[in-house]
Amino acid sequence: MRTEPKTSAARGSGRIPVTLVTGFLGSGKTTLINAALRAPRMAHTVVVVNEFGEVGLDHQLFASSSDSVVVLENGCLCCTVRSDLVGTLNALFHDREAGRIPAFENVVIESSGLAEPGAVLQAFLSEPTLDGLYRVASVVTLVDAVNWRDTSERHDEALRQVAFADQILLTKLDLAKRANAEALVRRDIADLNPGAEIGIVDWTPGPIAAMLTAPGFDAADAKADPRPWLRLADHDKHDHEEQDHAHHDHDHADHDHHEPHYHLRGKGIESFVLLRENPLSRDELQFLLDGISQNLGPSLLRVKGLVNIAEEPGQPAVIQGAQHLLHTMTWLEKWPDDDRRTRIVFITQGIAGEELREMIDLLDRVSQRTFKARERGSRLRQSSPGGRN
């Protein structure tokens, strides 16, 4: 992970927001997108899919088509990923600029049911050309409430789709046989990703289109509010609830451990929020992030946070990353509230929750001590007879 020199937030203006729609096979992605395409709001949106046949777009919506782009009756465009996503998005942008296709203002990417969002997020973090044209506004994951338990037990892809999500929509609740199906699935999801917004899908075209074209949080917009993006209150609430549940379970040893909440305990998806009262220097942040990256490696799924940098008082840095890739830091012009603490959310897989907390806490303490020692050494050298300029 690398922290870079301070960059201008102005580059965020004009970048096209992208919403990634993911979810396991049968979760309802096709139905969701077909419903959205009936809304006038999608008129200036490109929907990028893997294959028209696989996604099953409603052919009644088609108006005209070229070799690569389908123009729907309401003006929305649909495009297949013919080789790689980066090439497809670059081609779409240049066709738009050249007037070969209608202008578009949003992109919706529908991933296959077995795909993991991490690879798509990494593409936006690692490809400078793509990063200059587009930005990820939101990851929306659909969860089939009927088959969730079986799917989550058998397929780690489904777990990671939830772990990467900003928004999670529950589907098929009307088909669930258990009266408490929604509560159980919500509890599972909160274990995997406490910071995600969880809701029940509304198949009405207008609300779906509004969700898929929402601008989301733009980390390169100096005036953006990061609080809905970080959702730290949800992490804090979840931590307190976990403590309450742990106490309750200790007191009730005969509790039904076959409930879905327990079957995820061995899957290894964990989240942790690092809080720091004192500002970090750039070098200290680099040291800390390098240590976390080296120790967690492929276990690190997602990182996002606000950092109080000593060299930039009053202007928090925004960091975000997918797996081992960390995006260049951007800066807000001011803190969104009176809380000036550094707050970094980590989502990992394959490392026990307590071990994760101990590791990050240890790295944080080592970082603080190392750089305090360096500061003392620097002051001593400057105060020595031969150390003054």
Short mmCIF file of C-alpha atoms in Angstrom, two decimals:
data_model
loop_
_atom_site.label_atom_id
_atom_site.label_comp_id
_atom_site.label_asym_id
_atom_site.label_seq_id
_atom_site.Cartn_x
_atom_site.Cartn_y
_atom_site.Cartn_z
CA MET A 1 0.00 0.00 0.00
CA ARG A 2 1.27 3.45 -0.87
CA THR A 3 0.19 6.88 0.32
CA GLU A 4 0.75 9.52 -2.35
CA PRO A 5 1.30 13.29 -2.30
CA LYS A 6 -1.76 15.41 -1.78
CA THR A 7 -3.92 15.43 -4.90
CA SER A 8 -6.48 17.93 -6.04
CA ALA A 9 -10.09 16.95 -5.45
CA ALA A 10 -11.03 18.68 -8.67
CA ARG A 11 -10.32 15.53 -10.66
CA GLY A 12 -13.44 14.04 -9.14
CA SER A 13 -15.70 16.38 -11.09
CA GLY A 14 -16.92 14.84 -14.31
CA ARG A 15 -16.03 11.25 -13.51
CA ILE A 16 -18.93 8.97 -14.33
CA PRO A 17 -20.46 7.13 -11.32
CA VAL A 18 -20.60 3.34 -11.56
CA THR A 19 -22.93 1.04 -9.60
CA LEU A 20 -21.93 -2.61 -9.38
CA VAL A 21 -24.86 -5.04 -9.00
CA THR A 22 -23.83 -8.41 -7.63
CA GLY A 23 -25.41 -11.38 -5.93
CA PHE A 24 -25.35 -15.15 -6.17
CA LEU A 25 -27.10 -17.15 -8.89
CA GLY A 26 -30.87 -16.82 -8.60
CA SER A 27 -30.80 -13.82 -6.27
CA GLY A 28 -32.80 -11.64 -8.68
CA LYS A 29 -30.23 -9.44 -10.48
CA THR A 30 -31.84 -10.00 -13.87
CA THR A 31 -35.31 -9.11 -12.57
CA LEU A 32 -33.94 -6.03 -10.83
CA ILE A 33 -32.21 -4.70 -13.93
CA ASN A 34 -35.16 -5.44 -16.22
CA ALA A 35 -37.42 -3.51 -13.83
CA ALA A 36 -35.01 -0.57 -13.72
CA LEU A 37 -34.78 -0.40 -17.50
CA ARG A 38 -38.49 0.46 -17.67
CA ALA A 39 -37.92 3.71 -15.77
CA PRO A 40 -37.36 7.00 -17.66
CA ARG A 41 -34.58 7.82 -15.19
CA MET A 42 -32.37 5.20 -16.89
CA ALA A 43 -32.35 7.19 -20.13
CA HIS A 44 -28.75 8.35 -19.64
CA THR A 45 -27.36 5.12 -18.22
CA VAL A 46 -25.25 2.33 -19.69
CA VAL A 47 -25.93 -1.17 -18.37
CA VAL A 48 -22.87 -3.37 -18.86
CA VAL A 49 -23.57 -7.10 -18.74
CA ASN A 50 -21.57 -10.26 -19.32
CA GLU A 51 -23.74 -11.74 -22.05
CA PHE A 52 -27.20 -10.71 -23.20
CA GLY A 53 -28.27 -14.36 -23.22
CA GLU A 54 -27.05 -14.99 -19.68
CA VAL A 55 -28.63 -11.88 -18.22
CA GLY A 56 -31.89 -12.39 -20.08
CA LEU A 57 -32.80 -8.78 -20.80
CA ASP A 58 -36.43 -8.34 -21.78
CA HIS A 59 -36.40 -8.19 -25.59
CA GLN A 60 -39.59 -6.14 -25.59
CA LEU A 61 -37.44 -3.26 -24.41
CA PHE A 62 -35.14 -3.28 -27.42
CA ALA A 63 -35.35 -0.48 -29.98
CA SER A 64 -32.18 -0.67 -32.06
CA SER A 65 -28.75 -2.22 -31.82
CA SER A 66 -25.23 -2.13 -33.21
CA ASP A 67 -22.49 -4.72 -32.92
CA SER A 68 -21.70 -3.78 -29.34
CA VAL A 69 -24.44 -1.55 -27.95
CA VAL A 70 -28.20 -1.99 -27.65
CA VAL A 71 -30.28 1.18 -27.39
CA LEU A 72 -33.52 0.66 -25.49
CA GLU A 73 -36.81 2.47 -26.03
CA ASN A 74 -36.22 4.83 -23.14
CA GLY A 75 -32.73 5.74 -24.36
CA CYS A 76 -30.81 3.51 -21.97
CA LEU A 77 -27.83 1.66 -23.46
CA CYS A 78 -26.84 -1.97 -22.89
CA CYS A 79 -23.40 -3.27 -23.66
CA THR A 80 -21.73 -6.68 -23.40
CA VAL A 81 -18.27 -7.24 -21.95
CA ARG A 82 -16.65 -8.61 -25.09
CA SER A 83 -13.11 -9.09 -23.78
CA ASP A 84 -12.26 -7.27 -20.57
CA LEU A 85 -14.15 -4.75 -18.47
CA VAL A 86 -11.45 -2.07 -18.70
CA GLY A 87 -11.43 -2.20 -22.51
CA THR A 88 -15.23 -2.15 -22.65
CA LEU A 89 -15.56 0.91 -20.40
CA ASN A 90 -12.79 2.80 -22.17
CA ALA A 91 -14.40 2.08 -25.55
CA LEU A 92 -17.80 3.22 -24.27
CA PHE A 93 -16.37 6.51 -23.01
CA HIS A 94 -14.55 7.30 -26.27
CA ASP A 95 -17.60 6.33 -28.35
CA ARG A 96 -19.61 8.71 -26.17
CA GLU A 97 -17.11 11.54 -26.69
CA ALA A 98 -17.02 10.94 -30.44
CA GLY A 99 -20.82 10.95 -30.70
CA ARG A 100 -21.00 7.35 -31.92
CA ILE A 101 -23.40 6.46 -29.10
CA PRO A 102 -25.82 8.64 -27.11
CA ALA A 103 -24.37 10.50 -24.16
CA PHE A 104 -24.61 8.69 -20.82
CA GLU A 105 -24.15 9.91 -17.25
CA ASN A 106 -24.16 6.66 -15.24
CA VAL A 107 -22.97 3.07 -15.60
CA VAL A 108 -24.52 -0.03 -14.04
CA ILE A 109 -22.39 -3.19 -14.15
CA GLU A 110 -24.19 -6.50 -13.64
CA SER A 111 -21.73 -9.19 -12.58
CA SER A 112 -22.26 -12.91 -13.00
CA GLY A 113 -23.57 -14.87 -10.04
CA LEU A 114 -20.20 -16.50 -9.37
CA ALA A 115 -18.15 -13.31 -9.69
CA GLU A 116 -16.55 -11.54 -6.74
CA PRO A 117 -16.78 -7.73 -6.55
CA GLY A 118 -13.14 -7.45 -5.49
CA ALA A 119 -11.81 -7.95 -9.01
CA VAL A 120 -14.03 -5.19 -10.41
CA LEU A 121 -13.15 -2.77 -7.60
CA GLN A 122 -9.46 -3.49 -8.15
CA ALA A 123 -9.81 -2.59 -11.81
CA PHE A 124 -11.02 0.90 -10.86
CA LEU A 125 -8.20 1.26 -8.32
CA SER A 126 -5.35 -0.04 -10.46
CA GLU A 127 -6.09 1.30 -13.94
CA PRO A 128 -5.18 5.01 -14.12
CA THR A 129 -7.11 5.56 -17.36
CA LEU A 130 -10.24 3.98 -15.92
CA ASP A 131 -9.86 5.87 -12.66
CA GLY A 132 -9.67 9.16 -14.56
CA LEU A 133 -12.98 8.51 -16.33
CA TYR A 134 -15.12 6.60 -13.82
CA ARG A 135 -15.61 6.10 -10.07
CA VAL A 136 -17.43 3.41 -8.10
CA ALA A 137 -20.49 4.98 -6.49
CA SER A 138 -21.88 1.86 -4.82
CA VAL A 139 -21.77 -1.92 -4.64
CA VAL A 140 -25.32 -3.34 -4.46
CA THR A 141 -25.64 -7.01 -3.49
CA LEU A 142 -28.85 -9.03 -3.76
CA VAL A 143 -29.39 -11.84 -1.24
CA ASP A 144 -31.90 -14.65 -1.80
CA ALA A 145 -33.52 -15.02 1.64
CA VAL A 146 -34.88 -18.50 0.86
CA ASN A 147 -31.58 -20.08 -0.20
CA TRP A 148 -29.18 -17.87 1.76
CA ARG A 149 -28.21 -20.42 4.38
CA ASP A 150 -27.40 -23.19 1.92
CA THR A 151 -25.65 -20.78 -0.46
CA SER A 152 -23.54 -19.19 2.25
CA GLU A 153 -22.49 -22.60 3.57
CA ARG A 154 -21.46 -23.92 0.16
CA HIS A 155 -20.12 -20.88 -1.70
CA ASP A 156 -17.60 -18.41 -0.32
CA GLU A 157 -18.31 -16.15 -3.31
CA ALA A 158 -21.70 -15.34 -1.79
CA LEU A 159 -20.05 -14.33 1.47
CA ARG A 160 -17.57 -12.04 -0.26
CA GLN A 161 -20.35 -10.47 -2.33
CA VAL A 162 -21.98 -9.47 0.96
CA ALA A 163 -18.68 -8.40 2.54
CA PHE A 164 -17.90 -5.96 -0.29
CA ALA A 165 -21.40 -4.45 -0.42
CA ASP A 166 -22.42 -0.90 0.39
CA GLN A 167 -26.12 -1.79 0.03
CA ILE A 168 -27.77 -5.19 0.43
CA LEU A 169 -31.26 -6.02 -0.83
CA LEU A 170 -33.14 -9.08 0.43
CA THR A 171 -35.21 -10.94 -2.17
CA LYS A 172 -37.76 -13.80 -2.08
CA LEU A 173 -38.89 -13.08 1.46
CA ASP A 174 -42.45 -13.77 0.29
CA LEU A 175 -41.37 -17.36 -0.44
CA ALA A 176 -39.59 -17.94 2.85
CA LYS A 177 -41.29 -20.54 5.04
CA ARG A 178 -39.82 -19.42 8.34
CA ALA A 179 -41.64 -16.57 10.05
CA ASN A 180 -38.35 -15.08 11.26
CA ALA A 181 -36.46 -15.55 7.97
CA GLU A 182 -35.84 -11.83 7.51
CA ALA A 183 -34.47 -11.37 11.04
CA LEU A 184 -32.14 -14.36 10.68
CA VAL A 185 -30.76 -13.28 7.32
CA ARG A 186 -30.29 -9.71 8.54
CA ARG A 187 -28.37 -10.99 11.54
CA ASP A 188 -26.11 -13.09 9.31
CA ILE A 189 -25.43 -10.15 7.03
CA ALA A 190 -24.71 -7.82 9.94
CA ASP A 191 -22.09 -10.33 11.10
CA LEU A 192 -20.41 -10.26 7.70
CA ASN A 193 -20.69 -6.55 6.96
CA PRO A 194 -21.99 -4.33 9.79
CA GLY A 195 -21.55 -1.16 7.73
CA ALA A 196 -23.79 -2.17 4.83
CA GLU A 197 -27.27 -0.70 4.42
CA ILE A 198 -29.77 -3.59 4.44
CA GLY A 199 -33.22 -3.34 2.87
CA ILE A 200 -35.96 -5.34 1.18
CA VAL A 201 -36.06 -5.11 -2.59
CA ASP A 202 -38.77 -2.93 -4.12
CA TRP A 203 -39.46 -4.10 -7.67
CA THR A 204 -41.01 -0.76 -8.68
CA PRO A 205 -39.00 0.62 -11.65
CA GLY A 206 -38.67 4.17 -10.33
CA PRO A 207 -37.07 3.43 -6.93
CA ILE A 208 -34.78 0.79 -8.43
CA ALA A 209 -33.59 3.18 -11.13
CA ALA A 210 -33.03 5.90 -8.52
CA MET A 211 -30.89 3.53 -6.45
CA LEU A 212 -28.83 2.35 -9.43
CA THR A 213 -28.14 5.90 -10.62
CA ALA A 214 -27.47 7.49 -7.22
CA PRO A 215 -24.18 9.44 -7.20
CA GLY A 216 -22.92 7.83 -4.00
CA PHE A 217 -19.87 9.11 -2.16
CA ASP A 218 -17.20 10.67 -4.36
CA ALA A 219 -13.91 10.52 -2.46
CA ALA A 220 -12.43 13.09 -4.85
CA ASP A 221 -15.12 15.68 -4.06
CA ALA A 222 -13.70 17.92 -1.35
CA LYS A 223 -17.21 18.85 -0.17
CA ALA A 224 -18.61 15.28 0.00
CA ASP A 225 -20.00 13.88 3.25
CA PRO A 226 -18.29 10.55 4.05
CA ARG A 227 -20.53 9.56 6.96
CA PRO A 228 -23.13 7.57 4.96
CA TRP A 229 -20.24 5.82 3.21
CA LEU A 230 -18.41 4.80 6.39
CA ARG A 231 -21.57 4.09 8.46
CA LEU A 232 -19.51 3.83 11.63
CA ALA A 233 -22.59 3.99 13.84
CA ASP A 234 -23.66 0.64 12.41
CA HIS A 235 -20.27 -0.92 13.23
CA ASP A 236 -20.51 0.40 16.78
CA LYS A 237 -24.08 -0.83 17.20
CA HIS A 238 -23.10 -4.27 15.91
CA ASP A 239 -20.17 -4.52 18.34
CA HIS A 240 -22.46 -3.80 21.28
CA GLU A 241 -25.05 -6.30 20.04
CA GLU A 242 -22.35 -8.97 19.66
CA GLN A 243 -21.31 -8.43 23.26
CA ASP A 244 -24.93 -8.76 24.38
CA HIS A 245 -25.41 -11.95 22.34
CA ALA A 246 -22.19 -13.42 23.71
CA HIS A 247 -23.38 -12.80 27.26
CA HIS A 248 -26.80 -14.25 26.46
CA ASP A 249 -25.34 -17.37 24.83
CA HIS A 250 -23.04 -17.94 27.79
CA ASP A 251 -26.05 -17.92 30.07
CA HIS A 252 -28.11 -20.19 27.81
CA ALA A 253 -25.96 -23.15 26.82
CA ASP A 254 -28.92 -24.99 25.32
CA HIS A 255 -29.48 -22.26 22.72
CA ASP A 256 -30.15 -23.60 19.20
CA HIS A 257 -26.70 -23.42 17.59
CA HIS A 258 -28.15 -24.58 14.30
CA GLU A 259 -29.60 -21.13 13.67
CA PRO A 260 -28.05 -19.37 10.62
CA HIS A 261 -26.25 -16.90 12.88
CA TYR A 262 -23.95 -19.67 14.06
CA HIS A 263 -23.24 -21.41 10.79
CA LEU A 264 -21.18 -18.42 9.61
CA ARG A 265 -18.82 -18.43 12.57
CA GLY A 266 -16.29 -20.61 10.75
CA LYS A 267 -16.40 -18.70 7.46
CA GLY A 268 -13.88 -16.11 8.60
CA ILE A 269 -15.42 -12.83 7.38
CA GLU A 270 -14.55 -10.21 10.00
CA SER A 271 -14.69 -6.43 10.29
CA PHE A 272 -12.70 -4.12 12.52
CA VAL A 273 -12.62 -0.35 13.00
CA LEU A 274 -9.31 1.26 13.92
CA LEU A 275 -9.80 4.47 15.92
CA ARG A 276 -6.93 6.88 16.64
CA GLU A 277 -7.28 9.99 18.80
CA ASN A 278 -3.96 11.58 17.79
CA PRO A 279 -3.09 12.63 14.21
CA LEU A 280 -0.79 10.41 12.16
CA SER A 281 2.10 11.70 10.12
CA ARG A 282 2.24 10.62 6.49
CA ASP A 283 5.17 8.33 7.28
CA GLU A 284 3.37 6.81 10.24
CA LEU A 285 0.27 6.08 8.14
CA GLN A 286 2.46 4.50 5.46
CA PHE A 287 4.20 2.35 8.07
CA LEU A 288 0.87 1.24 9.53
CA LEU A 289 -0.75 0.43 6.18
CA ASP A 290 2.33 -1.44 4.95
CA GLY A 291 2.35 -3.51 8.14
CA ILE A 292 -1.34 -4.34 7.78
CA SER A 293 -0.93 -5.25 4.09
CA GLN A 294 2.09 -7.47 4.73
CA ASN A 295 0.48 -9.27 7.64
CA LEU A 296 -3.01 -9.71 6.22
CA GLY A 297 -2.10 -10.20 2.55
CA PRO A 298 -4.95 -11.87 0.61
CA SER A 299 -7.07 -11.97 3.79
CA LEU A 300 -7.67 -8.23 3.45
CA LEU A 301 -10.87 -7.70 1.43
CA ARG A 302 -11.78 -4.03 1.78
CA VAL A 303 -10.48 -0.90 3.49
CA LYS A 304 -12.09 2.52 3.80
CA GLY A 305 -11.67 5.37 6.21
CA LEU A 306 -10.93 8.94 7.23
CA VAL A 307 -7.45 9.79 8.49
CA ASN A 308 -6.29 12.77 10.52
CA ILE A 309 -2.91 13.63 8.94
CA ALA A 310 -0.62 15.81 11.06
CA GLU A 311 0.73 17.66 8.03
CA GLU A 312 -2.78 18.63 6.89
CA PRO A 313 -4.66 19.79 10.00
CA GLY A 314 -8.36 20.36 9.46
CA GLN A 315 -8.50 18.41 6.19
CA PRO A 316 -9.13 14.66 6.59
CA ALA A 317 -7.65 12.22 4.11
CA VAL A 318 -9.92 9.61 2.53
CA ILE A 319 -8.48 6.15 1.96
CA GLN A 320 -10.13 3.20 0.26
CA GLY A 321 -8.86 -0.08 -1.09
CA ALA A 322 -9.79 -3.53 -2.31
CA GLN A 323 -7.61 -6.39 -1.15
CA HIS A 324 -3.95 -5.37 -1.50
CA LEU A 325 -4.61 -2.27 -3.61
CA LEU A 326 -5.03 1.10 -1.92
CA HIS A 327 -6.31 4.04 -3.93
CA THR A 328 -4.40 7.31 -3.94
CA MET A 329 -5.48 9.37 -0.94
CA THR A 330 -7.90 12.22 -1.56
CA TRP A 331 -8.77 15.07 0.78
CA LEU A 332 -11.89 16.69 2.13
CA GLU A 333 -11.86 20.42 2.71
CA LYS A 334 -13.12 19.97 6.29
CA TRP A 335 -14.24 17.35 8.79
CA PRO A 336 -17.95 16.44 8.49
CA ASP A 337 -18.51 16.91 12.26
CA ASP A 338 -16.63 17.53 15.51
CA ASP A 339 -15.15 14.03 15.58
CA ARG A 340 -11.51 14.40 14.44
CA ARG A 341 -10.43 10.82 15.12
CA THR A 342 -8.84 8.63 12.48
CA ARG A 343 -11.41 5.95 11.60
CA ILE A 344 -10.46 3.06 9.28
CA VAL A 345 -12.77 0.11 8.55
CA PHE A 346 -11.15 -3.23 7.63
CA ILE A 347 -13.08 -6.20 6.25
CA THR A 348 -11.11 -9.46 6.11
CA GLN A 349 -11.51 -13.17 5.52
CA GLY A 350 -9.62 -16.10 6.99
CA ILE A 351 -8.41 -14.53 10.22
CA ALA A 352 -10.21 -14.81 13.56
CA GLY A 353 -11.86 -11.65 14.83
CA GLU A 354 -9.90 -11.45 18.08
CA GLU A 355 -6.65 -12.17 16.23
CA LEU A 356 -7.46 -9.43 13.72
CA ARG A 357 -8.07 -6.91 16.50
CA GLU A 358 -4.87 -7.87 18.31
CA MET A 359 -2.82 -7.67 15.10
CA ILE A 360 -4.07 -4.24 14.07
CA ASP A 361 -3.82 -2.90 17.62
CA LEU A 362 -0.23 -4.19 17.86
CA LEU A 363 0.73 -2.66 14.51
CA ASP A 364 -0.83 0.62 15.60
CA ARG A 365 1.11 0.64 18.87
CA VAL A 366 4.37 -0.24 17.11
CA SER A 367 3.72 2.54 14.60
CA GLN A 368 3.09 5.10 17.35
CA ARG A 369 6.17 4.09 19.35
CA THR A 370 8.43 3.96 16.30
CA PHE A 371 7.60 7.44 15.15
CA LYS A 372 7.62 8.93 18.64
CA ALA A 373 11.15 7.56 19.00
CA ARG A 374 12.10 9.09 15.66
CA GLU A 375 10.71 12.46 16.73
CA ARG A 376 12.67 12.36 19.99
CA GLY A 377 15.84 11.44 18.11
CA SER A 378 15.29 14.27 15.65
CA ARG A 379 14.78 16.79 18.47
CA LEU A 380 17.91 15.60 20.26
CA ARG A 381 19.99 15.94 17.10
CA GLN A 382 18.66 19.45 16.51
CA SER A 383 19.38 20.49 20.09
CA SER A 384 22.93 19.12 20.15
CA PRO A 385 25.80 21.63 19.55
CA GLY A 386 26.52 20.30 16.09
CA GLY A 387 22.92 19.69 15.15
CA ARG A 388 21.73 23.24 14.59
CA ASN A 389 21.75 24.76 11.15
#
